Amino acid sequence: MAVTYIDAIRDAQERALAENPKVFLYGQDIGKFGGAFKATKGLQEQWPDRVIDAPISEDAMIGMAVGAAIEGMRPIIEMQFADFSSVAFNQIVNQAATHYYRTGIPVPIVVRLPSGGTPGSGPFHSQSMESIYAHYPGTVVVTPATVADAHSMLLQAVDLDDPVIYCEHKFLYRWLKSDNFEGDNLPIGKARITRSGKHATVVTYSAMVHEAVRAAEILYKEGGWEIEVVDLRSVKPLDIDTVVASVARTGRILALGEAFPWGGVTSEVVSRVCAEGFHLLDAPPMRLNAKDTPVPYHPKLWAMHRPTPESICEALRNLLAY
Amino acid sequence: MTEQTISTPNKDLSKELSKEHARDVFRAMLRARVLEIKLSNLYKAGKIVGGVYIGKGQEAVSASLGACLTWNKDVFAPLIRDQAGRTAFGEDPLDATRTYLGSAKGPMRGRDGNLHRGRPAEGLLAMISHLGAAVAQVGGVLLAKRIKGELDGCVGATCVGDGATSTGAFHEGLNFIAVERLPMVVIIADNQFAYSTPNDRQYACDDLIDRAKGYGLEGHSVDGTDMLECATVIGNAVAKARSGGGPQLIVAKLLRLSGHGEHDDGSYVATELQEGRYGRDCNDVGKQQLIEKGWLTELEYSKWMLEFNAEAQEAVAVAQREDGPNPYKEEWSAIASPSLKGLQ
Ligand SMILES: Cc1ncc(C[n+]2csc(CCOP(=O)(O)OP(=O)(O)O)c2C)c(N)n1
Ligand SMILES: [Mg+2]
């Protein structure tokens, strides 16, 4: 029986609750209702004291989690949408992220951010916020792209001693399926070569991994181009060694992301590749991101706002032609 | 009338409701209901992408507010259950259908959708999703009017749900408008649920109106299912804010008579609540009240229904004929300064 990406998130939380009495879940509508996306369905029935409905108070939700973590617990907080985590920004970056550095007492919380665009979701239910949180010292930011990673990385996140921002892509929730949750259990901090190739490297993460693979298939059919796709998996820490090793093989890199274009993960990748592997490059490194506007509502605008297999192919053709 | 003035009772609040005003409120309630039924059907037929959120059961509260506000003079920040308030305020139903159906001719040009629409230049603010954020924004418009010397006779208003009262933004906003003593009316439509979350997981005071005193606001409670009571209490609160009486907080008790959105069947709402005091439909109550007062006849009602159905039908048809935005012709810039357009 096939399982989905959202099933993986639900199952990992179920397992974390079962295996570790320090784990508890907190978020809006996550109890009896099972969450806006059903990621906690049935969990409150099993653990009524450890699956708790929150009021619409994102700031207090993270503030609470920090306090509970100081007291030795390992809370998993569900934001109803990543976009609403902006309300908790202060608690995440100033309270959670600085605590260990300042006091030596770790804050092992996991903040689940239902991220990324889906058609018709509009500017406030579509954001990709990984770069914002990655900017702050003291955070770990993960962006699983597969069912197995969604599962294993959530369990690993719970075990880490730092605040982990777990960016789960809404577009993958029900669309992405697998036979089971099993995978290679690669640790957080390690990238994976999703598809190997020799002519150019696409470095990406989250839902864009699948778009990159589609683009790679198109280009293979089109001209026999072999595009390597590197899935960062965690954007902080960022596994630059795997990226540079790939560039050493291909000589060309496209950094691809769904977030806004100013700064962010793709900039970080390109700047590190330039700094650490400039001599390996046969072409100027390229970036492809969403456009520099809020995420538009209309499906036609949305489809052009974010990178698509077509726009990725176009970028890669330019990269290959250089 | 069970109007309850929490802080200083004021004579202004017992003003009589006129027949014309009551009929205006009711017409807006009906127009909104008819339009939202159409939108819901379109959503269920797969014609609307994203979500549809309706204000079924909250029309009396919302229309009572909107009907007291003047387009192009006052400022109104509706939220997701305020189609009736928008209609009463003066929003064209085409703005709704065009935004829901993604017409490029709508006020949001396909860039934003569904309820995230407005005409800020005319006093109708365009909500963001983040709950509570509008309170201070309306306050800011009013403060600016004060600085410009244009505040006289103006009022600002916004509505939130019980859930939104738990946000920091709501708290900060209320405190700010109270400190500035702005002419503003904030309505809490306490419909007993925030998505699936019941009130006992949302707040722990007996009644949200208890908070009015803490902020230094004048508070009024109202039965949100009773149209005449809503029109009177809300109308008088708006009049009071407008005439220098300071910011007013109204808590309307009611029940959400739909799911959270049209994707949600709301099956978690207990039958006892649906059959209880606030489970009645304010539109039925309003019709009954007007007929009993001799302010409306069945014949007129039927005529209005025909009129509003035709209006909604036409608004849908027009929007459906129009093209969506052309992504190739978009300027793809969120920057307003001409000298910086397109720069990143
Ligand atoms: C800051 C913030 N957090 C979460 C949400 C997601 N959300 C949208 S509506 C809603 C429930 C709102 O309940 P309430 O304020 O009572 O209004 P109602 O829907 O009952 O009219 C939630 C949780 C949001 N919009 N903003
Ligand atoms: Mg509510």
XYZ file of C-alpha atoms in Angstrom, chain A residues 29 33 36 52-57 80 83-84 86-87 119-120 122-125 261-262 291-301 304-305, chain B residues 49-50 99-100 102 109-113 116 128-131 163 166-167 194-197 201-202 264 268 324-325 327-328 330 332-334 344:
70
model
C -6.511 22.443 15.398
C -9.477 17.667 14.218
C -5.413 21.554 8.853
C -2.494 19.846 22.642
C -4.580 22.398 20.770
C -3.165 25.910 20.783
C -5.008 29.203 20.557
C -4.176 31.391 17.563
C -1.067 32.708 19.265
C -0.848 26.012 10.415
C 3.544 32.055 6.513
C 2.126 32.498 10.013
C 6.320 35.367 10.868
C 4.202 36.149 13.919
C -2.188 26.908 -7.091
C -4.697 29.379 -5.689
C -2.000 33.279 -2.731
C 0.533 35.474 -0.955
C -0.108 34.314 2.619
C -0.418 30.552 2.297
C 15.315 35.601 -5.338
C 17.055 38.106 -3.082
C 10.152 35.998 -9.032
C 10.650 39.042 -6.838
C 6.970 39.574 -6.048
C 4.667 38.083 -3.435
C 3.414 34.641 -4.463
C 0.439 35.405 -6.716
C -2.992 33.859 -6.307
C -3.962 33.127 -9.890
C -2.762 29.696 -11.045
C -1.426 31.180 -14.287
C 0.613 33.765 -12.425
C 5.169 31.524 -13.892
C 6.230 32.900 -10.537
C -9.235 27.647 -7.190
C -8.051 27.973 -3.616
C -11.439 38.160 -7.375
C -12.722 34.653 -6.694
C -9.334 35.334 -11.029
C -5.894 41.578 -10.905
C -5.409 37.899 -10.099
C -2.492 38.736 -7.845
C -4.510 38.012 -4.756
C -7.699 36.023 -4.449
C -8.077 39.108 0.113
C -3.895 39.776 4.730
C -4.412 36.332 6.241
C -2.570 37.018 9.454
C -5.350 37.453 11.976
C -9.822 33.046 17.450
C -5.696 35.373 20.792
C -3.141 37.079 18.599
C -11.859 29.050 15.265
C -11.624 26.486 12.483
C -12.188 23.383 14.657
C -11.070 24.941 17.935
C -9.401 26.142 23.983
C -9.228 29.747 22.813
C -14.774 21.757 5.616
C -17.116 18.879 14.837
C -7.359 35.882 -16.207
C -4.096 37.784 -15.943
C 1.669 36.153 -17.024
C 3.660 37.304 -20.049
C 2.826 41.115 -15.936
C 6.606 41.139 -12.163
C 7.695 43.841 -9.786
C 6.431 44.599 -6.313
C 16.171 43.790 -7.127
